Coordinates of C-alpha atoms and ligand atoms in Angstrom, one line a residue:
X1 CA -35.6 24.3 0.6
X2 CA -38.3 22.6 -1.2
X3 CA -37.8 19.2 -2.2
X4 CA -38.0 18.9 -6.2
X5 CA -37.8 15.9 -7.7
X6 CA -38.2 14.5 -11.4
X7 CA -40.9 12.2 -11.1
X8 CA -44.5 13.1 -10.9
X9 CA -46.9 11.5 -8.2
X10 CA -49.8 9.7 -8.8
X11 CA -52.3 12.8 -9.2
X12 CA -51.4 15.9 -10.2
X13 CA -53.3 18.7 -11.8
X14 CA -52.1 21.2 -14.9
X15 CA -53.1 24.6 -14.2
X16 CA -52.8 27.7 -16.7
X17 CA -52.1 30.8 -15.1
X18 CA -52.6 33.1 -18.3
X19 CA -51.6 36.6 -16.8
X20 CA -49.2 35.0 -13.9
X21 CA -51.1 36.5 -11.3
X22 CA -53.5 33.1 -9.9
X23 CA -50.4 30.4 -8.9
X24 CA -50.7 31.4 -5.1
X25 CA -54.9 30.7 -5.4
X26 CA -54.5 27.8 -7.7
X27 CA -52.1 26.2 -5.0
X28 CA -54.2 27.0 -2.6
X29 CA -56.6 24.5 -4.2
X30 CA -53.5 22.3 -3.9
X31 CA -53.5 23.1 -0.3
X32 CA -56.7 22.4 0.4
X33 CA -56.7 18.4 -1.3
X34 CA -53.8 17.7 0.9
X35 CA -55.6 18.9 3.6
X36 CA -58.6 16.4 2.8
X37 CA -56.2 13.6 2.7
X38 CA -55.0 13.1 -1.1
X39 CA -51.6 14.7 -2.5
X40 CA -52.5 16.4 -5.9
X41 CA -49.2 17.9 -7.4
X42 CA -49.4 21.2 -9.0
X43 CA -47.9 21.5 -12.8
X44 CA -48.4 25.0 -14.3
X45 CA -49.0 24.9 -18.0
X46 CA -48.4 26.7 -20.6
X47 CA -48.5 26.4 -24.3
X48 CA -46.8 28.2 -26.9
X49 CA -49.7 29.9 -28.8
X50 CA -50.7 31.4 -25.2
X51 CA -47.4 33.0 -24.8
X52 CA -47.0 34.3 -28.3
X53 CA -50.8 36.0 -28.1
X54 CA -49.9 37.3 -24.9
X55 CA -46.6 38.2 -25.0
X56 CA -45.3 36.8 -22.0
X57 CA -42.0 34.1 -22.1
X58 CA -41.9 30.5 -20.3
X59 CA -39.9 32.2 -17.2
X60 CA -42.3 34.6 -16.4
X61 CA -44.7 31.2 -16.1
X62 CA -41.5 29.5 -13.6
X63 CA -41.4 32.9 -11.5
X64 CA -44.7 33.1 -10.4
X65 CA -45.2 29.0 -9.6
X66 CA -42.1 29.8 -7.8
X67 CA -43.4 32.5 -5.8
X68 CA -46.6 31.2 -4.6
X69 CA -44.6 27.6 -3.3
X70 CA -42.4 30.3 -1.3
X71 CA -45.0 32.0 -0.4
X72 CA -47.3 29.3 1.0
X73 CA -44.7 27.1 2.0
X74 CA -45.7 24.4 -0.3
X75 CA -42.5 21.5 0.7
X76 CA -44.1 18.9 -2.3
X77 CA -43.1 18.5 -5.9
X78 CA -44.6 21.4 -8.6
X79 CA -43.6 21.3 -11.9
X80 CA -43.9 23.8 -15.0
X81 CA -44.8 22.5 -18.4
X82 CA -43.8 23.4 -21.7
X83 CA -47.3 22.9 -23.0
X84 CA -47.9 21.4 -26.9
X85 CA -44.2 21.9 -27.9
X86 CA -42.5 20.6 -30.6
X87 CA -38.6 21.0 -31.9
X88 CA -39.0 24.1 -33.7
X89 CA -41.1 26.1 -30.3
X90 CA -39.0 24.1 -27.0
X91 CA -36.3 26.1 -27.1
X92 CA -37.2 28.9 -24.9
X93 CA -39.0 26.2 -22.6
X94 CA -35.9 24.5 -22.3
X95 CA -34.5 26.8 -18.8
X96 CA -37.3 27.4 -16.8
X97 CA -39.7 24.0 -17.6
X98 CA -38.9 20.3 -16.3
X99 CA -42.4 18.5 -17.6
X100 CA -42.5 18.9 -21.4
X101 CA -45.5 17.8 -23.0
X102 CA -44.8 17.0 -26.7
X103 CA -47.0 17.1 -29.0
X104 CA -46.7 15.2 -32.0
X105 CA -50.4 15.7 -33.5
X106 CA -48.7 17.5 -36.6
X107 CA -46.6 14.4 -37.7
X108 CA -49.6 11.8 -37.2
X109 CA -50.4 10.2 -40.6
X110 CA -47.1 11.1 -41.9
X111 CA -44.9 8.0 -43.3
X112 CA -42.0 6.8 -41.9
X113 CA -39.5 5.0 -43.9
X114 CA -40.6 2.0 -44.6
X115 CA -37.7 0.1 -43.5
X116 CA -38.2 1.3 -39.6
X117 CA -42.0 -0.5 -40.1
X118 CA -40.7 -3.5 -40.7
X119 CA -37.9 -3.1 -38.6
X120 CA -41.0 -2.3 -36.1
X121 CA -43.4 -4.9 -37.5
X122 CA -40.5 -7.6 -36.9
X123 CA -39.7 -6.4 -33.8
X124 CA -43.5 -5.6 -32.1
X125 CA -44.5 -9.2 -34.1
X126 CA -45.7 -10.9 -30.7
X127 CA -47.8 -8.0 -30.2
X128 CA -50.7 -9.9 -32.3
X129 CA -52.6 -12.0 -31.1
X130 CA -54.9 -11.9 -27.7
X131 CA -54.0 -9.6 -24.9
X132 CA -55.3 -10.3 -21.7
X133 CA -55.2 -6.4 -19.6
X134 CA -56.0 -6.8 -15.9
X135 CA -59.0 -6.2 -14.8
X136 CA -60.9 -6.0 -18.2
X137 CA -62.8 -9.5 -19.3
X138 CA -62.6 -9.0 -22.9
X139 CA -58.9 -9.4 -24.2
X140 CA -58.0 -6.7 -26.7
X141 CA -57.1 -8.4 -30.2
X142 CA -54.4 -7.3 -32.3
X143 CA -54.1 -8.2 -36.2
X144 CA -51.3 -7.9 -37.7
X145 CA -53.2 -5.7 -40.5
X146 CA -54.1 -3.4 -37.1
X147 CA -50.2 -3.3 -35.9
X148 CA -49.2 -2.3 -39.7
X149 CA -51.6 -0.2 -39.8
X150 CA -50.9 1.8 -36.6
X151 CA -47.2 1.3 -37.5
X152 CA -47.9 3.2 -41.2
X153 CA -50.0 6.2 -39.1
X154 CA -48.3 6.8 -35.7
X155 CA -44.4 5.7 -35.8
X156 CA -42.9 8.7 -37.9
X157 CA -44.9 11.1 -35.1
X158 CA -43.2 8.9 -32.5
X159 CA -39.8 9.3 -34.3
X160 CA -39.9 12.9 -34.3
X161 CA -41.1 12.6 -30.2
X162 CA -37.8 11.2 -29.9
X163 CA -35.9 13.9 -31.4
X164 CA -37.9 16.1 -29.5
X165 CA -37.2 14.3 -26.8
X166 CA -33.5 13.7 -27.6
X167 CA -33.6 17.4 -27.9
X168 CA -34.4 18.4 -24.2
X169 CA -31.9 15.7 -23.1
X170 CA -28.9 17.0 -24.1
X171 CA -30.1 20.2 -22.6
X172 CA -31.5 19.0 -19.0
X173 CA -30.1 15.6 -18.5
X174 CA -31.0 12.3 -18.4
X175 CA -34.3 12.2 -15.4
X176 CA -34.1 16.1 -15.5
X177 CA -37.7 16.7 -16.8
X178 CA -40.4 14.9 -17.1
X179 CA -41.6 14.2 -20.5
X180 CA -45.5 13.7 -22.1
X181 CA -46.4 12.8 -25.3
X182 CA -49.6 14.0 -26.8
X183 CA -51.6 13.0 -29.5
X184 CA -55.0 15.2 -28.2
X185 CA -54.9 17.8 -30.8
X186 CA -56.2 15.2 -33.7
X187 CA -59.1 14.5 -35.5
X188 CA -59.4 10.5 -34.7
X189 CA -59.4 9.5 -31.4
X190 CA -56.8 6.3 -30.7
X191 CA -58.1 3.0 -29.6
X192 CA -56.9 1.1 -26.3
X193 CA -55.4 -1.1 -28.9
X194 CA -53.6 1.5 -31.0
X195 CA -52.9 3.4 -28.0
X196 CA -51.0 0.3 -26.7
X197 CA -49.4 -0.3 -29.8
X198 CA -48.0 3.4 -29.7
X199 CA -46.7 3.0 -26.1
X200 CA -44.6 -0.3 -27.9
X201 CA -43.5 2.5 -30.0
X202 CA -42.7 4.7 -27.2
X203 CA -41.0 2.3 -25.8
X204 CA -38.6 1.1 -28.7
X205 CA -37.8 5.1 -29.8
X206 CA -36.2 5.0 -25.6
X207 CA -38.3 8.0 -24.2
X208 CA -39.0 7.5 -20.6
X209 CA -42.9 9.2 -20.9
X210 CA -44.4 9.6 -17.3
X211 CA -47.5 10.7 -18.9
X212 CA -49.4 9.9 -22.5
X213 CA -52.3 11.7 -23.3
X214 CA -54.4 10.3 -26.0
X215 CA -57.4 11.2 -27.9
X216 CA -60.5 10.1 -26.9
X217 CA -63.8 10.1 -28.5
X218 CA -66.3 13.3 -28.0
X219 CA -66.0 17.0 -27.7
X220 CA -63.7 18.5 -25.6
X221 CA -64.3 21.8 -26.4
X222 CA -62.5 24.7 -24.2
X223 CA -64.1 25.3 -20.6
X224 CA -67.3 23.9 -20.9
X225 CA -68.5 20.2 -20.7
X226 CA -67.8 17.4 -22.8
X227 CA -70.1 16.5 -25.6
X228 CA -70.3 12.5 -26.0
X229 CA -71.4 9.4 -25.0
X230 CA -70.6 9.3 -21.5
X231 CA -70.8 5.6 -21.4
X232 CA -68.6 5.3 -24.4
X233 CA -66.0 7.7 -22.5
X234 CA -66.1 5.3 -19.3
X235 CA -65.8 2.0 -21.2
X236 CA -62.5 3.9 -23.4
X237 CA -60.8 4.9 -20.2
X238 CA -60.8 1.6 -18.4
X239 CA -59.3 0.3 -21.5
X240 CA -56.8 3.0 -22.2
X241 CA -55.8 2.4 -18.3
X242 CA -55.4 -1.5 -18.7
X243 CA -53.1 -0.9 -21.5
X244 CA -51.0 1.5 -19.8
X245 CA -50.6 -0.4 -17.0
X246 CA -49.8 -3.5 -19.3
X247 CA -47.6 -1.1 -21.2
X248 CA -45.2 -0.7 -18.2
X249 CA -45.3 -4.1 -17.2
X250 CA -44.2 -5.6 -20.2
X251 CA -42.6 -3.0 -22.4
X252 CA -39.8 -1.3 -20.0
X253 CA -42.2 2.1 -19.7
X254 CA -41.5 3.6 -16.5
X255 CA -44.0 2.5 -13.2
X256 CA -45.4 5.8 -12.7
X257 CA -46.2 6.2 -16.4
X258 CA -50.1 7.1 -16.1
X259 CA -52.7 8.6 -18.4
X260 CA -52.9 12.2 -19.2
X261 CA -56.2 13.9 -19.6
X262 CA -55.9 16.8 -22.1
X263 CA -59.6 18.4 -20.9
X264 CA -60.2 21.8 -22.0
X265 CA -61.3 22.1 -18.7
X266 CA -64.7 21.4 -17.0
X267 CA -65.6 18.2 -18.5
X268 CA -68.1 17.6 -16.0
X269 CA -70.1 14.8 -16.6
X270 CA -66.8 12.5 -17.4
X271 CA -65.3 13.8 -14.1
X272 CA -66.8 10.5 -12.2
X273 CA -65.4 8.2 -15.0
X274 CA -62.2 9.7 -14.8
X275 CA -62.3 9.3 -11.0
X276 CA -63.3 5.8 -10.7
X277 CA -61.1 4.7 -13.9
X278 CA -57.9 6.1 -12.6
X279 CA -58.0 6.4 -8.6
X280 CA -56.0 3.0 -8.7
X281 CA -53.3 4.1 -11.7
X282 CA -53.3 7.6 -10.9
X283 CA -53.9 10.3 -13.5
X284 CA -52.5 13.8 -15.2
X285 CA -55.7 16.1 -15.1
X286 CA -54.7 19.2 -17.7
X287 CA -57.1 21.8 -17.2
X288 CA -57.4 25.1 -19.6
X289 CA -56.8 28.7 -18.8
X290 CA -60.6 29.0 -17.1
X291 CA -58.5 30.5 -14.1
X292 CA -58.4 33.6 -16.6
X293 CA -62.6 33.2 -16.7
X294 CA -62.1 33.2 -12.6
X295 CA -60.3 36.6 -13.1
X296 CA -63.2 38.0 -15.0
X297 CA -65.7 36.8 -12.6
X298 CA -64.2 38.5 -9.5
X299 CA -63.8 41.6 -11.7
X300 CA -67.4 41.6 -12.3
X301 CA -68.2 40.6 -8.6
X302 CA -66.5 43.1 -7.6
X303 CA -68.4 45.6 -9.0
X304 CA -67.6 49.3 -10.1
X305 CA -64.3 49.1 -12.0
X306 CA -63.8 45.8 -12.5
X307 CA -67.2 45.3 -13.9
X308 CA -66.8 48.2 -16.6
X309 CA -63.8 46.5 -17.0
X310 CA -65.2 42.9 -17.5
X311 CA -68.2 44.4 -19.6
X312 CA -65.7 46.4 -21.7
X313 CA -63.5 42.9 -22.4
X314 CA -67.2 40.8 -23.5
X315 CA -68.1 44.2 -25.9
X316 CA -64.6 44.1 -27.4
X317 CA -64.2 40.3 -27.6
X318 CA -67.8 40.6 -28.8
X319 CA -66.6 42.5 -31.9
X320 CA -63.2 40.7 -33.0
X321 CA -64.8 37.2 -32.1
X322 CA -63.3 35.8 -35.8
X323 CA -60.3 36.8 -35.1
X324 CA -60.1 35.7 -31.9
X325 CA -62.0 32.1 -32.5
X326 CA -59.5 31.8 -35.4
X327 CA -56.7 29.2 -33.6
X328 CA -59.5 27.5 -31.5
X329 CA -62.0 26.6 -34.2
X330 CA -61.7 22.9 -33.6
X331 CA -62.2 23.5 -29.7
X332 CA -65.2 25.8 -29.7
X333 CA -68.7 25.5 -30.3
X334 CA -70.3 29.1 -30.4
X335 CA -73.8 29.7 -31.2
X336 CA -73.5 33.3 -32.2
X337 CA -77.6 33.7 -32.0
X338 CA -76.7 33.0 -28.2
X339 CA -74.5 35.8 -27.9
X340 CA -76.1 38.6 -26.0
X341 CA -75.4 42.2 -27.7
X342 CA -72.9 44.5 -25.7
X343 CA -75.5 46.7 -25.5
X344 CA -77.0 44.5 -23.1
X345 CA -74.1 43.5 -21.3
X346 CA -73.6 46.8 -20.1
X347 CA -76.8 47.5 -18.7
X348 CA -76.0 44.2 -16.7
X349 CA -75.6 43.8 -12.9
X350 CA -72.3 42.1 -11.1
X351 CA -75.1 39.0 -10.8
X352 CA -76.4 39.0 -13.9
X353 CA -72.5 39.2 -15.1
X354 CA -71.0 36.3 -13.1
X355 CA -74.5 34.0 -13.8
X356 CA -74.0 34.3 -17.2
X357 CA -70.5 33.2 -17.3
X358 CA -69.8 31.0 -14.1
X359 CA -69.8 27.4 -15.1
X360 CA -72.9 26.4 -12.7
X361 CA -75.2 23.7 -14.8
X362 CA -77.9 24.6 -12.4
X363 CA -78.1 28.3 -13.9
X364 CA -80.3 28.8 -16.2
X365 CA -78.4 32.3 -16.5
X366 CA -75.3 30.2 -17.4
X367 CA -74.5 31.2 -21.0
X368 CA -71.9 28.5 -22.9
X369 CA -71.4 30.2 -25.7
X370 CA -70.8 33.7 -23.9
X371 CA -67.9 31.3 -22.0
X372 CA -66.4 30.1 -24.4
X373 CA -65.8 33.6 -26.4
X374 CA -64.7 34.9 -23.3
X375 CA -62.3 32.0 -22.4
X376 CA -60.4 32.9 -26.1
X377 CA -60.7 36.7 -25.2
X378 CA -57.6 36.4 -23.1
X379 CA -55.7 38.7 -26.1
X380 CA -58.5 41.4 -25.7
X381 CA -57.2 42.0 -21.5
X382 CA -53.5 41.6 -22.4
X383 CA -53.5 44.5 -24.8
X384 CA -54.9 46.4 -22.1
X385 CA -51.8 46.2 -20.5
X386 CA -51.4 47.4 -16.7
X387 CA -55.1 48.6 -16.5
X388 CA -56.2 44.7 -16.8
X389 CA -53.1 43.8 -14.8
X390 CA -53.7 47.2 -12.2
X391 CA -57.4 45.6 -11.1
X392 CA -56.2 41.9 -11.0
X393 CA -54.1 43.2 -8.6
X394 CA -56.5 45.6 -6.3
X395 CA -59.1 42.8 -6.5
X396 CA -56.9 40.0 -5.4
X397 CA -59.2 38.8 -2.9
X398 CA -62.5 38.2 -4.3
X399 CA -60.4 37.1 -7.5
X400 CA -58.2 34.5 -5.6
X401 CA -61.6 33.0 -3.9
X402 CA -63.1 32.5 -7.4
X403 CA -60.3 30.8 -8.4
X404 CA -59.5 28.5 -5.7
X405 CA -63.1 27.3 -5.3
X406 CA -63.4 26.5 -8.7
X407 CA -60.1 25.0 -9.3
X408 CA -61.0 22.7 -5.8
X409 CA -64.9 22.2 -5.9
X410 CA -66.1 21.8 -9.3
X411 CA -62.5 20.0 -10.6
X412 CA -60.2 18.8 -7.4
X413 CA -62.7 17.0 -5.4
X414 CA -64.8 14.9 -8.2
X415 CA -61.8 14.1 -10.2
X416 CA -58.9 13.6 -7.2
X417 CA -61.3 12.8 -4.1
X418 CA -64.6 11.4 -6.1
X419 CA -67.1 14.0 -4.3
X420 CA -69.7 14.5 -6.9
X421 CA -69.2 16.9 -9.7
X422 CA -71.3 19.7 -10.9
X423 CA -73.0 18.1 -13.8
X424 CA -73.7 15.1 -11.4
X425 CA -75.6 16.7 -8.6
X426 CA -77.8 18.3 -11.9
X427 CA -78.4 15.1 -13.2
X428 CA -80.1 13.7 -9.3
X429 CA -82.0 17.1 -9.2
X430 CA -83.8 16.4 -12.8
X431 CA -84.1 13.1 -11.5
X432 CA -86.1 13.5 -8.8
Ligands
LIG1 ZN1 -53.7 19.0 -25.3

């Protein structure tokens, strides 16, 4: 029997599996870190809004992660998320998930009474002042105007994390799940210093995060790289590490509390920041749904069927692309002059397919905006029903390759193992 056990390790990687079929190739990936000496837990995640446009349910999610850690006799922790929930979606999470990531975006900016501030403001009071984080020179100041003000933005979103919290509780147990709080899904990224103050927060409201996943400054848009000041991001994530780490040594947080990296996936040119920031602390890497782009690509690989297939999914995500951008708008960035006409598409070779939409920075075939359509498309292959789901599963092979490599070249190894990533070997070919 597997051992399972309610605390996550110090790396671990959030994997979506949109049509169930990819959780024996993604732990492969898994597989394959622990075979180059570093322990990378699996989480599968998924959110809410994926299951509603696809129609699946949280179980269907816990069946397949369970199958593939049978299947390849995976005898380490896995976990499967309830990804972005809040009180009013957790309930159907609630059997088959034990990490819950809440997300509390909705509620930031929203008053709370302002009795609990003061009650907080008294109570927090020694937080202002100078604080001296290991490893970083610079202290981090606190006014008291900063604790008020973070106090007057963020504690009614923490309040409602704790009935959230509270919530899951009653139903799995005290140390049955592990619990996240998010604050990703915003418009302003958090400071080290507000993020520090909102861990006090945490703290006092009594939930027991293992993982906190702030905002941070640039563009994480969905399965392509990040747009930002890469510098910035570096200096931000030290930071935001020092204050966790001060966070649990002073305010009661559990030890294995580390920071969770909401990516969008593919955030290449951050992937060595993240690495060198957090291979100390640990870190939560949540990767998108791109293992649903890896399906696509081995359908087009594979040629004959699956490329009609994968042609007939671009022409038809092609034409509903509003509708289908809709719930991403503040995670995309498509240039629709970029976006080749179907009638192209389909005069296009398996090559000419997988070029366009593989994320290699060295292409000059690679096509972002094309990507990122695609990566929302997911609604377009699950109306199709058991003809998407009848070539996922006669192309499992060159499918399951696609995905493995990708999920342990381009993400495992230059976030987990600090090989360099993608973006980074780019950068030293322009540079010579
Ligand atoms: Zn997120």
């Amino acid at each position: 029997m597997a051992t399972h056990t309610f605390e996550l390790g110090k790396f671990s990687i959030g994997v979506g599996d949109r049509f169930a079929h990819q959780a024996k190739a993604q732990l492969q990936a898994c597989i394959e870190a622990a075979h180059a000496g570093v322990e990378v837990i699996p989480v599968w995640n998924k959110s809410n809004r994926e299951h509603n446009i696809i129609g699946s349910e949280p179980a269907s999610t816990r069946a397949a992660a369970d199958a593939a850690v049978k299947a390849l006799g995976w005898t380490r922790p896995y976990f499967c998320d309830a990804d972005h929930i809040n009180l009013t979606t957790v309930d159907r999470f609630l059997a088959p998930c034990d990490f819950f990531t809440i997300d509390v975006a909705d509620y930031i900016g929203k008053a709370a009474e302002s009795s609990s501030i003061e009650r907080f403001l008294k109570r927090r009071s020694d937080l202002a002042g100078a604080i001296r984080l290991e490893g970083v020179s610079e202290p981090i100041h606190i006014t008291r105007d900063l604790l008020r003000g973070v106090a007057s933005k963020f504690l009614f979103a923490v309040q409602e994390a704790g009935k959230v919290y509270r919530h899951i509780e009653t139903a799995k147990g005290k140390g049955g799940f592990i619990p996240e709080v998010s604050m990703d899904e915003t418009d302003a990224a958090q400071t080290p210093a507000e993020l520090l103050i909102i861990l006090a927060a945490i703290a006092d409201e009594g939930i027991p995060i293992q993982t906190i996943a702030p905002k941070f400054t640039g563009r994480f848009n969905k399965g392509v790289d990040y747009v930002g000041n890469v510098d910035h991001f570096r200096r931000e994530i030290v930071l935001d590490v020092a204050a966790i780490a001060w966070a649990t040594a002073n305010l009661g947080l559990p030890k294995n509390l580390k920071l969770s990296v909401h990516s969008g996936s593919d955030k290449f040119s951050i992937y060595a920041a993240i690495h060198d920031a957090t291979k100390k602390s640990g870190v939560h890497l949540k990767t998108a749904g791109t293992t649903w782009l890896e399906e696509i690509i081995g359908l087009a690989e594979a040629g004959g069927d699956g490329l009609a297939l994968a042609k007939e999914i671009y022409a038809q995500a092609y034409d509903h692309r509003e509708e289908l951008c809709g719930p991403y708008a503040t995670v995309i960035d498509i240039d629709p002059a970029k976006l080749p006409a179907p009638t192209t598409v389909a005069q296009w070779t398996s090559a000419q397919f997988t070029s366009a939409l593989r994320h290699d920075p060295h292409s000059s075939a690679y096509n972002a905006s094309l990507r990122q359509l695609l990566h929302v498309g997911f609604k377009i292959a699950a109306k199709m029903g058991d003809k998407y789901i009848g070539l996922l599963e006669s192309n499992e092979k060159v499918i399951a390759r696609n995905v493995t490599e990708n999920l342990y070249d381009r993400h495992i190894a230059p976030v987990f193992l600090g090989k360099p990533s993608p973006v980074a070997a780019l950068a030293h070919a322009e540079a010579k």
